[in-house]
XYZ file of C-alpha atoms in Angstrom:
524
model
C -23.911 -37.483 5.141
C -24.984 -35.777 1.423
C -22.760 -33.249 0.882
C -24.955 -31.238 -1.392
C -27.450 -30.239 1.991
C -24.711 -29.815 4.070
C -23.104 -27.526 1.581
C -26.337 -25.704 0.349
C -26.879 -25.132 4.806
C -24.311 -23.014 4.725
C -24.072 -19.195 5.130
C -20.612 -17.312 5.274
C -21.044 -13.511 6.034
C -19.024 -10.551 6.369
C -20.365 -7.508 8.670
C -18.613 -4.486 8.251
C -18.603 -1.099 9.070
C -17.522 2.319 10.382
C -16.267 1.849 13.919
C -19.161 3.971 15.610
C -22.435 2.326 13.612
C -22.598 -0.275 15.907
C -21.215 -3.224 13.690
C -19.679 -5.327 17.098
C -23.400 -5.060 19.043
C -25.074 -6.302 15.803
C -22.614 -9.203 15.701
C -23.361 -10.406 19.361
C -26.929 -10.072 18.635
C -26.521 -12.066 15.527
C -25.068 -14.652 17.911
C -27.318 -14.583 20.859
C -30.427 -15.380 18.600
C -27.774 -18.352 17.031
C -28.185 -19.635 20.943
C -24.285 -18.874 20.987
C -23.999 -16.573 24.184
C -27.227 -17.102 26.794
C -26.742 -15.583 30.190
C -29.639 -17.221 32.244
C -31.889 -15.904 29.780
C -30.226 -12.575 29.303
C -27.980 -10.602 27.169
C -25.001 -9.101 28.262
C -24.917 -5.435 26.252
C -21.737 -4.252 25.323
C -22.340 -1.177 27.762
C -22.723 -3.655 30.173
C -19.969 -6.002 29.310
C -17.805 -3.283 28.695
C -16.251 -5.663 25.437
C -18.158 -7.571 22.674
C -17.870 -11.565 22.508
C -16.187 -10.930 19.305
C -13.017 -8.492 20.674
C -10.831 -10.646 22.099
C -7.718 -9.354 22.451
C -7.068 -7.200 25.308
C -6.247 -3.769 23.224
C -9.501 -4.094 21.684
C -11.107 -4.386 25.194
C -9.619 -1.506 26.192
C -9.812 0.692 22.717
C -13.697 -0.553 22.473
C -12.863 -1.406 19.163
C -12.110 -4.328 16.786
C -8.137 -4.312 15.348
C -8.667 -7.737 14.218
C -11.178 -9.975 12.030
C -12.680 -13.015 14.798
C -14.084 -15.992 13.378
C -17.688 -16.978 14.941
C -19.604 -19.951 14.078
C -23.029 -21.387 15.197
C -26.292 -23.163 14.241
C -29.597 -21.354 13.416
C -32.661 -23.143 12.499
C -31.611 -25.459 10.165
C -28.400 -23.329 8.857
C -24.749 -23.038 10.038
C -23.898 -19.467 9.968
C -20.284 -18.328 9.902
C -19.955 -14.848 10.819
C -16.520 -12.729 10.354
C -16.551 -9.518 12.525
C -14.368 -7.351 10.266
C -12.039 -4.405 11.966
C -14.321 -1.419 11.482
C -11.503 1.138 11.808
C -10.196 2.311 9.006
C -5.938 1.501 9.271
C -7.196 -2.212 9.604
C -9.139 -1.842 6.073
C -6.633 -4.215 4.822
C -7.410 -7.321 6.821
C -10.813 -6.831 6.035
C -9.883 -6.650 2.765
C -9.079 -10.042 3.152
C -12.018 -11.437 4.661
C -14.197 -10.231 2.336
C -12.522 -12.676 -0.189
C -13.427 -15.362 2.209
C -17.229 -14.788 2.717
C -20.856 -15.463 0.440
C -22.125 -12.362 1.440
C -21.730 -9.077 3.304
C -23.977 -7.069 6.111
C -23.194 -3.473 5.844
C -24.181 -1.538 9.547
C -24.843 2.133 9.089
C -25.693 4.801 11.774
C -29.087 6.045 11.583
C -27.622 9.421 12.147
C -24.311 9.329 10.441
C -25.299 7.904 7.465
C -22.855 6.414 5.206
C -18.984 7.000 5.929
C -16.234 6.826 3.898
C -14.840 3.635 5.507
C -18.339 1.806 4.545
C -17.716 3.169 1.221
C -14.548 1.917 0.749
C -15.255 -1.265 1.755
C -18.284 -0.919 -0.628
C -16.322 -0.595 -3.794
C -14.385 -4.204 -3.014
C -17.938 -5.804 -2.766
C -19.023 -4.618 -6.087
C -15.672 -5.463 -7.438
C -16.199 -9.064 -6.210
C -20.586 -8.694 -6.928
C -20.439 -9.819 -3.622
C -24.258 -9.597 -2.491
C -24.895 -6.899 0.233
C -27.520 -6.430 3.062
C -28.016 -3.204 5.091
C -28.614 -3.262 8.683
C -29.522 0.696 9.682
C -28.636 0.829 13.215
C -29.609 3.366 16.293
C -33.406 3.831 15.494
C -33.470 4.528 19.096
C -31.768 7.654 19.100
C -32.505 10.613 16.749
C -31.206 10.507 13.210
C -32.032 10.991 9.513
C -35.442 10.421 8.147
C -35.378 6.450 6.750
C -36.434 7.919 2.795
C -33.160 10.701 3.505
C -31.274 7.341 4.155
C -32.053 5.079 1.285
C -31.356 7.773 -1.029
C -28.219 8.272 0.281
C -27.174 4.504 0.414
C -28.073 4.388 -3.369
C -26.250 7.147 -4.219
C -23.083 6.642 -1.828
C -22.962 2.522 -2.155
C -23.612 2.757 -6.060
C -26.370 0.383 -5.654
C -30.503 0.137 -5.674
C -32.158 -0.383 -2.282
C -35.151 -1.904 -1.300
C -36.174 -1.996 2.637
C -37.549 -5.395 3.682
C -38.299 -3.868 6.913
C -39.687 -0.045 8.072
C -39.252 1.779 11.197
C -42.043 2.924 13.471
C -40.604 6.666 14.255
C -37.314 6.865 15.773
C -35.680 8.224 19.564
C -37.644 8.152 22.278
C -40.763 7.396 20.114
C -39.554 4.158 18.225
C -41.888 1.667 18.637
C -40.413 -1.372 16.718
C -40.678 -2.320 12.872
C -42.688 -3.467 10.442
C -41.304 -6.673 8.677
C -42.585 -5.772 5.024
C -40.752 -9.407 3.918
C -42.830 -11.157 6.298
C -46.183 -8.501 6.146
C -46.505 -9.011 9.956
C -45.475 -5.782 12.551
C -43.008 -6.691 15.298
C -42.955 -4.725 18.396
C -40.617 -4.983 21.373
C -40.723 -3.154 24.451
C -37.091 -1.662 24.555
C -34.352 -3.688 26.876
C -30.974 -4.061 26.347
C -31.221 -7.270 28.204
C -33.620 -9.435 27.524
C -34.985 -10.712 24.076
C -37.995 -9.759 23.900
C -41.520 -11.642 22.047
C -42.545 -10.305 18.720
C -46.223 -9.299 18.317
C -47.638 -10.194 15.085
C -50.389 -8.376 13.392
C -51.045 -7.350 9.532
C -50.829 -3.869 8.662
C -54.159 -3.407 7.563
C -55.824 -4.829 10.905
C -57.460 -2.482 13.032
C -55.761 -4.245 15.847
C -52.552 -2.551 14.871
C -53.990 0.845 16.798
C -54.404 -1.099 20.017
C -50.280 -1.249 20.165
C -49.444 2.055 18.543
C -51.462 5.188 18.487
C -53.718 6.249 15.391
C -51.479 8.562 14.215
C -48.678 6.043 14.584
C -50.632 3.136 12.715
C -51.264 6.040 9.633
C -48.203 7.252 9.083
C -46.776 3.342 9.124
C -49.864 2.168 6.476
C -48.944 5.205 4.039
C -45.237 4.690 4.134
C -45.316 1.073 3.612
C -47.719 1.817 0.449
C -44.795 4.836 -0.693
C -42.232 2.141 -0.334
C -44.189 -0.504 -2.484
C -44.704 2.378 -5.465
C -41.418 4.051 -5.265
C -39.290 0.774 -4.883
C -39.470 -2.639 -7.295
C -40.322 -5.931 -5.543
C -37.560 -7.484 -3.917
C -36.153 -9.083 -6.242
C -33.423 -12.570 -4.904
C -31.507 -12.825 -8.355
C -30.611 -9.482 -8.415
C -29.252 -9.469 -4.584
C -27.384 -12.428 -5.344
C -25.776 -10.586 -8.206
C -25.211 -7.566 -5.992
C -27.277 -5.448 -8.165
C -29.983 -4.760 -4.839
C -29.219 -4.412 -1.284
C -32.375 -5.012 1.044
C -32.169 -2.907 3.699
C -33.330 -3.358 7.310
C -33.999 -1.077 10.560
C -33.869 -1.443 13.902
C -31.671 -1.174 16.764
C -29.051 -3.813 18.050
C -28.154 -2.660 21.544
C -32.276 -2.938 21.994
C -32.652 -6.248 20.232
C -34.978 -4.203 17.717
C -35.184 -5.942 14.384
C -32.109 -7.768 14.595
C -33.935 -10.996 14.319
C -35.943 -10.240 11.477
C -32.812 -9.706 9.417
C -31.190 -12.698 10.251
C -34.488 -14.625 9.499
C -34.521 -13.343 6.129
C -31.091 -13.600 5.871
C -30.800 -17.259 6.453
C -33.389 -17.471 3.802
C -32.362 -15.353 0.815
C -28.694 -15.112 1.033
C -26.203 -17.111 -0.941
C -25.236 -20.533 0.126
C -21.225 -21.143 -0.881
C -20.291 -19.406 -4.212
C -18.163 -20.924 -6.602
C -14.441 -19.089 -6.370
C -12.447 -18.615 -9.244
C -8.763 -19.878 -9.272
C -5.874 -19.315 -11.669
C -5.945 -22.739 -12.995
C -9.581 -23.038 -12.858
C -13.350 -21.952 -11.448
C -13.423 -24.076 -8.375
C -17.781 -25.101 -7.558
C -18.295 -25.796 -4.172
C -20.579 -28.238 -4.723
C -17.352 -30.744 -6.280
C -16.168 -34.295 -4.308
C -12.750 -32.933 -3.848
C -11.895 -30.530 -0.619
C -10.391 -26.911 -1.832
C -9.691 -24.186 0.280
C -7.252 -20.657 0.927
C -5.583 -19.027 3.815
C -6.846 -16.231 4.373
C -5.939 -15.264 7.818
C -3.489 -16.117 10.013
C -3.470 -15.407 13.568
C -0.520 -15.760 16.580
C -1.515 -15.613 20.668
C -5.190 -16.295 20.470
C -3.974 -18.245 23.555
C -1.386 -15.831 25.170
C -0.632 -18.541 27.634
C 0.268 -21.219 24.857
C 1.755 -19.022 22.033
C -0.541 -20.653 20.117
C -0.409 -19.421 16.084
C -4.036 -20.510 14.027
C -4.102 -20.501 10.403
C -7.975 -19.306 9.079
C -8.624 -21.549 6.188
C -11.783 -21.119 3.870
C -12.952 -24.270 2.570
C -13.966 -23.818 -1.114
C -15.506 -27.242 -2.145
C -16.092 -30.518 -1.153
C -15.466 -31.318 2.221
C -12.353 -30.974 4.975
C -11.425 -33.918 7.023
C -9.662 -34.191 10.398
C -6.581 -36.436 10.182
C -6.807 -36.994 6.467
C -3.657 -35.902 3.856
C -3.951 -32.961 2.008
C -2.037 -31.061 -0.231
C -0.008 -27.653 0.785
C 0.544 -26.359 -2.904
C 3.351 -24.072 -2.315
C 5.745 -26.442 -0.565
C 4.177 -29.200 -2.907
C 3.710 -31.631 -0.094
C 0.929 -33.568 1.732
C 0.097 -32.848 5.274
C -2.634 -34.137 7.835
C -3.851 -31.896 10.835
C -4.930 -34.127 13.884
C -6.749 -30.756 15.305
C -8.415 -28.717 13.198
C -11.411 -25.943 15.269
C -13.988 -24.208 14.979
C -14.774 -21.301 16.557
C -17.253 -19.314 18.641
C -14.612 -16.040 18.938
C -11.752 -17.039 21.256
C -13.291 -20.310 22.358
C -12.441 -23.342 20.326
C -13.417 -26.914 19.465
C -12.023 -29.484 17.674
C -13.630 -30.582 14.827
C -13.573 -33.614 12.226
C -15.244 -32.228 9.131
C -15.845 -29.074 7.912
C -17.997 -28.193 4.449
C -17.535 -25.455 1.515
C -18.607 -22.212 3.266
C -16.838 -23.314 6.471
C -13.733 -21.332 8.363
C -11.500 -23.667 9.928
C -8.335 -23.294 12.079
C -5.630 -25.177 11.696
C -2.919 -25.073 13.992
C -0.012 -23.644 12.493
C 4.056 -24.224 13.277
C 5.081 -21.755 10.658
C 3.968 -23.770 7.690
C 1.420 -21.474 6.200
C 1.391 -17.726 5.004
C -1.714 -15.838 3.478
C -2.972 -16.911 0.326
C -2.023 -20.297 0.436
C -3.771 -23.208 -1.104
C -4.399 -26.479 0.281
C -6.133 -29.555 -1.968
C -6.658 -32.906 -2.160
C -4.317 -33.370 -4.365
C -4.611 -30.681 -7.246
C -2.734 -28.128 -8.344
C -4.358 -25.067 -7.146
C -3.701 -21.423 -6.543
C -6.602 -18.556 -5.754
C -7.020 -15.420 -6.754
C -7.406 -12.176 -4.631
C -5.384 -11.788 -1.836
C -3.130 -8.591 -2.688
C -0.765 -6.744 -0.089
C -1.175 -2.823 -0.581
C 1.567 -0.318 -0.435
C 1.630 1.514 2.750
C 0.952 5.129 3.712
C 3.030 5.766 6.859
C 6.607 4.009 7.548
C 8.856 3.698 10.775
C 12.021 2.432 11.492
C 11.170 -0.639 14.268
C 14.368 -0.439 17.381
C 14.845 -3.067 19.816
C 14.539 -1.099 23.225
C 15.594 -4.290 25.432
C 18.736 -5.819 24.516
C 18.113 -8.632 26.660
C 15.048 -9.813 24.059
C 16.593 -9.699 21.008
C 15.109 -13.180 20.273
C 11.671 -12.094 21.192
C 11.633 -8.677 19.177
C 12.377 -10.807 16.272
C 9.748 -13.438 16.834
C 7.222 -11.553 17.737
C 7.568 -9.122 14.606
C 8.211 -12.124 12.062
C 5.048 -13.742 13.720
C 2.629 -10.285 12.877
C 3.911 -9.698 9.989
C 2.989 -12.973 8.662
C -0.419 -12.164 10.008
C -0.551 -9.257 7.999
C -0.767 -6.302 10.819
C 1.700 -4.823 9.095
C 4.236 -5.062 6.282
C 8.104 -5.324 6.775
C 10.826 -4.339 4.771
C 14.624 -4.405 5.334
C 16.743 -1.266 3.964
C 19.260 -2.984 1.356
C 21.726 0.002 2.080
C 21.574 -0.236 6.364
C 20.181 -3.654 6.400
C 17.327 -1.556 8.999
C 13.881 -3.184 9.867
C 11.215 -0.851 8.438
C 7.175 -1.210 9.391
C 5.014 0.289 6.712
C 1.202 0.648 7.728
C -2.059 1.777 6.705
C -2.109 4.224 9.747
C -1.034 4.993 12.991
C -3.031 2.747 15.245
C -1.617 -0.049 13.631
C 2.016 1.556 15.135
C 0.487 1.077 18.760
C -1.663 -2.592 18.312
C 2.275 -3.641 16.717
C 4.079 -2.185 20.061
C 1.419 -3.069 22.477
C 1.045 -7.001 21.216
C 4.890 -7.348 21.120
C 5.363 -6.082 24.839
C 2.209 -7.744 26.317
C 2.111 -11.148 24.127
C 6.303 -11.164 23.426
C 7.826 -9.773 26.224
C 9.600 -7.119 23.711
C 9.773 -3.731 23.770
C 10.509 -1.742 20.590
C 10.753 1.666 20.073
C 9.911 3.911 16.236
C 12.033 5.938 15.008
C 10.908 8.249 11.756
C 11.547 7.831 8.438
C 10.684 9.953 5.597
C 9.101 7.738 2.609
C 6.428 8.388 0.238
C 5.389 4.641 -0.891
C 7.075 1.573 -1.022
C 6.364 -0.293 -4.679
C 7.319 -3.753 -5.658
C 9.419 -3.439 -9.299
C 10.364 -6.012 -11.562
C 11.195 -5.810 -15.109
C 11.996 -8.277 -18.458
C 15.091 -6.091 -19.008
C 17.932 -7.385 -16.609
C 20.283 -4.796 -16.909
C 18.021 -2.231 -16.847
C 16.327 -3.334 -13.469
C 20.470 -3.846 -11.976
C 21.222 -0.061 -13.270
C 17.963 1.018 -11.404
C 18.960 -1.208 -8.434
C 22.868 0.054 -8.272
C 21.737 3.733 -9.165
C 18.987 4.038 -6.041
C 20.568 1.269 -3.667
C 19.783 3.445 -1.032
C 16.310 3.251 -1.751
C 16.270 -0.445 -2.198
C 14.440 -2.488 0.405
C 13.945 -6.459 0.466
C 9.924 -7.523 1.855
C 9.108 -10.816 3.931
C 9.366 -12.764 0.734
C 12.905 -11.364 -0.722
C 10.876 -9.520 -3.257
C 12.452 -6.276 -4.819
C 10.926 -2.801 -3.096
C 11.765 0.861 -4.417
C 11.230 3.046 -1.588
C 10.244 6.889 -2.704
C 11.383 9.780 -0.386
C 8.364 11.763 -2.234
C 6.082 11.793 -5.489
C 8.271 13.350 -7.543
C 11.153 11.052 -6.987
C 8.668 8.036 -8.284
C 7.540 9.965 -11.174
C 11.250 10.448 -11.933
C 12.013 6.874 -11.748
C 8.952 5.512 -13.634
C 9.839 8.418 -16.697
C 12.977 7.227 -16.819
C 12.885 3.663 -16.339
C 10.753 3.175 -18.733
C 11.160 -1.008 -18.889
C 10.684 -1.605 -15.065
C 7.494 -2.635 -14.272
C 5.937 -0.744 -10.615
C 3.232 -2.481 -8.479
C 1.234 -0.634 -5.635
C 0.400 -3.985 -5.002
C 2.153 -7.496 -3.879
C 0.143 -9.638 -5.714
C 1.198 -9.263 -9.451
């Protein structure tokens, strides 16, 4: 098969999100036009469902909301999409974090009447840092919410970057009658079920037959903001997207099935095909004979009944073979995996090649941690995979004495997953859990007792941050070491970790340790 088509076929996305803008409802939709979830002919809403295909894991069910990224993969047209449905709440921004290193490109939801929220934004400024290109997918047209000029302006001037809409609303609420794809210059218009997929109707703006589907008034109002639109805002330009200099922007409504399918049409057509991914050693192209790819997730339970443990690998050129050697970099050894999968959320298959732009799973025995490289042979290591300080820490007690065993499993096993980030106390040789937020407290006890059999119990701590130190000066970085061994703390990897009771204690330290180096950061 030429790899060059299969490679240029692919499309690798990100869609993120606040937790409320509707980012899991867009991602099923995004699927059910792929042909990946057909109930005799009908969608299942997530009202209806009660879950989306894409939160599997029972807290999410419950919580309504994603605490982990899911991996979903299926075939539109003549593309293979790969869609990562990124945690939207804000304590799991780190694990999206993550993904974002292994997608092309990025679909940003936002609530037609919320606008843009600081979670989007965040997640914004890691795009920009990466120029990953950026689409926006304004959600809820049918409910009441900010007129769609109000919201352009403020994506420019929240996201940091120029807009132009591709597609336009016909009014909004009760009144919204469908959109007007300006890519395609053809009006789509659905009658409003949260069930069925619906035909398009397609007319030209200009035809009189246009006020046979929406009133006079209606038909107006859309012909004299489409002409604002095309004075106000340059032509859509593809080279600047793909430098993530312009965001097209799209409207519609995803519980509805309202424009949904006009963004992933375009999408399939302008966004990126496999980027090229720069390395330590080198700029890897995607496009090159030899298979390269990362960790970038790793994943324990996706069967609870198997204790099954997947490792997410991003394949960054050439191609991936089932049952052929490759190289794990970090323990500098060749190994072969007889059943690698693909996924459509929790339901695998096995598969026997995989291209650049591709997630695969590989099962995983404890071999693998985030951010490791495996090649055909070369000596490789990727950039971009950092570990943040925490904000909140607890003290993690075994509550069962009885599972002992299981405690320690099942917090070795999500830590290495990157929920969370574990250090021991040098002084009390205690288990400390640093997090982003509290949530991430209750997904850690909830997995443990309902995947582990282990109960834990918190107990608090006072701590301002946890930073990594090192230092050229030996004796220096013992005196600091002897002087606050109370403080000191060992991570997952044995690294050195200062652990500040407040802000002024780590201003101290940093005045007067003047030759220790401190990282908010892992990755250094």
């Amino acid at each position: 098969m030429d790899l060059k088509k299969e490679i240029l076929k692919r499309r690798t996305f990100a869609v993120i999100s606040h937790p409320d803008a509707g980012k899991t409802t867009l991602t099923e939709k995004l699927l059910l036009f792929g042909g990946a979830i057909h109930v005799a002919g009908a969608v299942k809403s997530n009202k209806i469902k009660k879950t989306a295909t894409s939160d599997w894991m029972e807290i999410e069910k419950q919580r309504g909301i994603s605490v982990a990224t899911s991996v979903m993969g299926f075939d539109y047209n003549d593309y293979k999409i790969n869609i990562l449905d990124t945690p939207g709440h804000q304590d799991f921004a780190e694990d999206t974090f993550r993904t974002l290193t292994a997608v092309d490109s990025v679909i940003v939801v936002v609530d037609v009447a919320k606008g843009v929220e600081t979670q989007t934004r965040r997640l914004m400024e890691v795009c920009r840092m990466r120029n990953t290109p950026v689409m926006v997918f304004v959600n809820k047209l049918d409910r009441e919410g900010k007129d769609p000029f109000e919201i352009l302006d403020e994506l420019e001037e929240e996201l940091q970057i120029n807009v132009r809409p591709l597609s336009w609303p016909i009014d909004m609420g009760d009144r919204f009658r469908g959109v007007y794809n300006i890519y395609r210059n053809s009006l789509d218009l659905y009658k409003p079920s949260k069930q069925v997929v619906t035909e398009s109707v397609h007319h030209d703006i200009e035809s009189p037959e246009l006020e046979k589907h929406i009133s006079a008034d209606l038909a107006g109002k859309l012909r004299g903001e489409v002409e604002l639109i095309t004075e106000v805002y340059p032509e859509f330009n593809r080279d600047e997207y793909l430098a993530g200099k312009l965001a097209p922007v799209f409207f519609g409504s995803a519980l509805n099935n309202f424009g949904v399918k006009e963004l992933l049409d375009c999408f399939v057509e302008i966004a990126p095909s496999p980027r090229k991914i720069e390395a330590v050693e080198r700029v890897v192209e995607p496009l090159e004979e030899d298979f390269t790819g990362f960790i970038f997730k790793i994943h324990a339970n996706m069967d609870p009944n198997h204790r099954s443990r997947l490792a997410f690998v991003k394949v960054c050129s050439g191609k991936f073979e089932r049952n052929v050697n490759y190289k794990h970099v970090r323990f500098n050894r060749m190994m072969k995996f007889s059943s690698p999968t693909a996924f459509m959320a929790q339901k695998k298959e096995i598969l026997d090649e995989a291209y650049a732009g591709d997630i695969v799973g590989l099962p995983d025995t404890g071999n693998f941690k985030i951010g490791d490289t495996l090649t055909s042979g070369e000596e490789l290591h990727f950039k971009g995979l950092p570990s943040f300080s925490p904000e909140m820490f607890k003290y993690i007690e075994n509550a069962d004495p009885l599972k002992s065993k299981q405690l320690q499993k099942g917090v070795e096993q999500l830590m290495d997953e990157g929920v969370a980030q574990l250090f021991t106390n040098q002084f009390n040789g205690r288990k400390i859990i640093g997090t982003v937020g509290q949530l991430q407290f209750e997904v850690i006890e909830y997995r443990l007792l309902h995947e582990y059999g282990a109960q834990c119990r918190w107990q608090p701590i006072q701590l301002y941050k946890a930073c990594w130190i090192e230092s050229d000066d030996k004796e220096q970085l013992d005196d600091f070491k002897k002087r606050k061994y109370q403080y000191m703390a060992k991570d997952k990897q044995g690294r050195d970790v200062f652990l500040a009771e407040s802000n002024y204690i780590l201003m101290m330290a940093q005045q007067d340790f003047k030759n220790i180096r401190f990282h908010f950061s892992s990755e250094y």
